[in-house]
Coordinates of C-alpha atoms in Angstrom, one line a residue:
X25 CA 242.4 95.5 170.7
X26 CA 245.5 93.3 170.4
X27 CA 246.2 91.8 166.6
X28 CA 247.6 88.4 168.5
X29 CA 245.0 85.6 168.4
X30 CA 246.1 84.1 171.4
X31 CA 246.1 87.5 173.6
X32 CA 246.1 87.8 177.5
X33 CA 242.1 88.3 177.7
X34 CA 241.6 85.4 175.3
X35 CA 243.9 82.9 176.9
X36 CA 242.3 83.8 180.2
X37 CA 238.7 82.8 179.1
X38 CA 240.2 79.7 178.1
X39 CA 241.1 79.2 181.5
X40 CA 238.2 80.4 183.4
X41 CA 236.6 77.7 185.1
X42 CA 233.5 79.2 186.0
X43 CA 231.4 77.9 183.6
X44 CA 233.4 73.9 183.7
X45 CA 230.7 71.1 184.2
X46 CA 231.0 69.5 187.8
X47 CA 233.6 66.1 187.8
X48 CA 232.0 63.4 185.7
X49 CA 232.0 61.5 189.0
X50 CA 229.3 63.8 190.5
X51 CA 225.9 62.1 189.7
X52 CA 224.0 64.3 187.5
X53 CA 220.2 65.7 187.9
X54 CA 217.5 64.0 186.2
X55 CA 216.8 66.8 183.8
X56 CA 220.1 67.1 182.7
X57 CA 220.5 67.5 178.9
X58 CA 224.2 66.8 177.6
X59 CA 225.1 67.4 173.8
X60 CA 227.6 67.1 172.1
X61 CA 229.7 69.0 168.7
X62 CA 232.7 68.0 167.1
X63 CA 235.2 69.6 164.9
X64 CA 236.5 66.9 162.7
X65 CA 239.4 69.3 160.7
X66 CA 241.2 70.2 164.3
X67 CA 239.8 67.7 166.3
X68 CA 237.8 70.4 168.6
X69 CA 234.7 68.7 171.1
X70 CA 232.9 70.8 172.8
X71 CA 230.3 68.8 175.7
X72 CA 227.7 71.1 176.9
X73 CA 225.4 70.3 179.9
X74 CA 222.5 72.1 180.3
X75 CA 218.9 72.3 182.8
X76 CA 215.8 73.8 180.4
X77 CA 213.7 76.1 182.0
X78 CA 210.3 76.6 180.9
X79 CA 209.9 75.7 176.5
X80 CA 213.1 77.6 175.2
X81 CA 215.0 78.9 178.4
X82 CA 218.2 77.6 179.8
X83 CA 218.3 77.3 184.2
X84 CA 221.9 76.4 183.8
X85 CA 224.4 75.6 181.6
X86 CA 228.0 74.3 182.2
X87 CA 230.8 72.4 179.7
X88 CA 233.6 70.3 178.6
X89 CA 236.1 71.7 175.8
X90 CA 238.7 69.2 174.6
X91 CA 240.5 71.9 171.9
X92 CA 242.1 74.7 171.5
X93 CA 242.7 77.9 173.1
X94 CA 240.0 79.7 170.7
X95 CA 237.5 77.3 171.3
X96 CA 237.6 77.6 175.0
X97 CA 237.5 80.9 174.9
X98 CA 234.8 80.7 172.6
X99 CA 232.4 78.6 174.9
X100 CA 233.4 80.4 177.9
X101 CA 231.6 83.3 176.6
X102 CA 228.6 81.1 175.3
X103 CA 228.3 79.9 178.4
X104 CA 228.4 83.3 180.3
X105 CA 225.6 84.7 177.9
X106 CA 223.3 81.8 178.9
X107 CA 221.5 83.1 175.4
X108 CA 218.1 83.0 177.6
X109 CA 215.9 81.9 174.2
X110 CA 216.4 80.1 170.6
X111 CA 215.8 84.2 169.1
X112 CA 218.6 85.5 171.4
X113 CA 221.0 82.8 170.3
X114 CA 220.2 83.3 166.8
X115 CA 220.7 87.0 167.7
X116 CA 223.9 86.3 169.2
X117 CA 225.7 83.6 166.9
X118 CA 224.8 86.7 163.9
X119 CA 226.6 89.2 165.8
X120 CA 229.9 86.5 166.0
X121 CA 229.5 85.8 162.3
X122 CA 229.3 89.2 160.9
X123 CA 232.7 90.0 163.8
X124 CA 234.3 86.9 161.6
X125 CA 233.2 88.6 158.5
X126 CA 234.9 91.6 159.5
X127 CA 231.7 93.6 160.8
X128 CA 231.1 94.7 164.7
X129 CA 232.6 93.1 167.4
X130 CA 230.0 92.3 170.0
X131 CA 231.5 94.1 173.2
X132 CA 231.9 90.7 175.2
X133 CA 233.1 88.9 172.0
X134 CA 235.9 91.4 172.0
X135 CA 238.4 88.5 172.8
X136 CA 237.7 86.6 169.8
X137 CA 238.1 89.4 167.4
X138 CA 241.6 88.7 165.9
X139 CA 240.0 85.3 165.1
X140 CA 238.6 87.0 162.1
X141 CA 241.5 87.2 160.1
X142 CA 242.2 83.2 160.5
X143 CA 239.5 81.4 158.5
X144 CA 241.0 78.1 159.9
X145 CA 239.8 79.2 163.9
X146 CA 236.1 80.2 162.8
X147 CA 234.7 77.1 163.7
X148 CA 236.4 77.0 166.8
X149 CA 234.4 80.2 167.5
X150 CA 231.2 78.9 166.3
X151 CA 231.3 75.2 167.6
X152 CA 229.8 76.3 170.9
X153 CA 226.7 77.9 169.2
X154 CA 226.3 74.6 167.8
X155 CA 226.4 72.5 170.8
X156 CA 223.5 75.2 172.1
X157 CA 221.7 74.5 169.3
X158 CA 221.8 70.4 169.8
X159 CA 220.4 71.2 173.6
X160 CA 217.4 73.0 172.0
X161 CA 216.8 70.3 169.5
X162 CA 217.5 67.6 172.2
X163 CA 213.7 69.4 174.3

């Protein structure tokens, strides 16, 4: 694992487009919830779009990053996990805190790792997991 924040494999997730919310032009389905989370200190805003599924399940779930590199990268990965239920998010968003507080880097999170030795980008990481948590709330 590389010791530069912005690595290859990190800069690429924050250029994957897979998981990029259709053109705002494209009229969106009725059950369509969109949240929102900003960063205030850097100015991060992450939009995520998402169609529930049952109580606590995601069908889909696409997004909008204005930010940084980290943060992109960050909700890249969110988005990839499709955390199926509010217990596997919670799950998850542990497994990134304890890799910022130096502890085990989930395997996919791998990217991210060198993150945990710059304070200033941990809410970069996490401002994804708290856009999820606004489309829970939001049902």
């Amino acid at each position: 694992m590389s010791d530069d924040l912005y690595g290859a494999d990190l800069m690429a997730l924050a250029r994957d487009g897979r998981h990029a919310a259709p053109p705002a032009t494209t009229p969106p389905p009725e059950d369509l919830v969109e949240v929102r989370a900003d960063n205030p200190l850097c100015g991060d805003r992450v939009l995520l779009f998402a169609q529930r599924e049952g109580q606590d399940g995601l069908a889909t779930l696409t997004h909008r990053v204005r930010g940084c590199a980290v943060c992109k990268a960050a909700t890249t990965l969110v988005c990839a996990a499709i955390p199926a239920n509010r217990t596997r998010l919670d799950a998850l968003e542990a497994e990134v805190r304890a890799m910022l507080d130096g502890g085990p880097v989930p395997p996919t999170f791998s990217p991210l790792a060198p993150a945990a030795r710059h304070a200033s980008r941990h809410a970069c990481v996490l401002l994804p997991f708290e856009a999820l948590r606004r489309v829970w709330a939001e049902g």
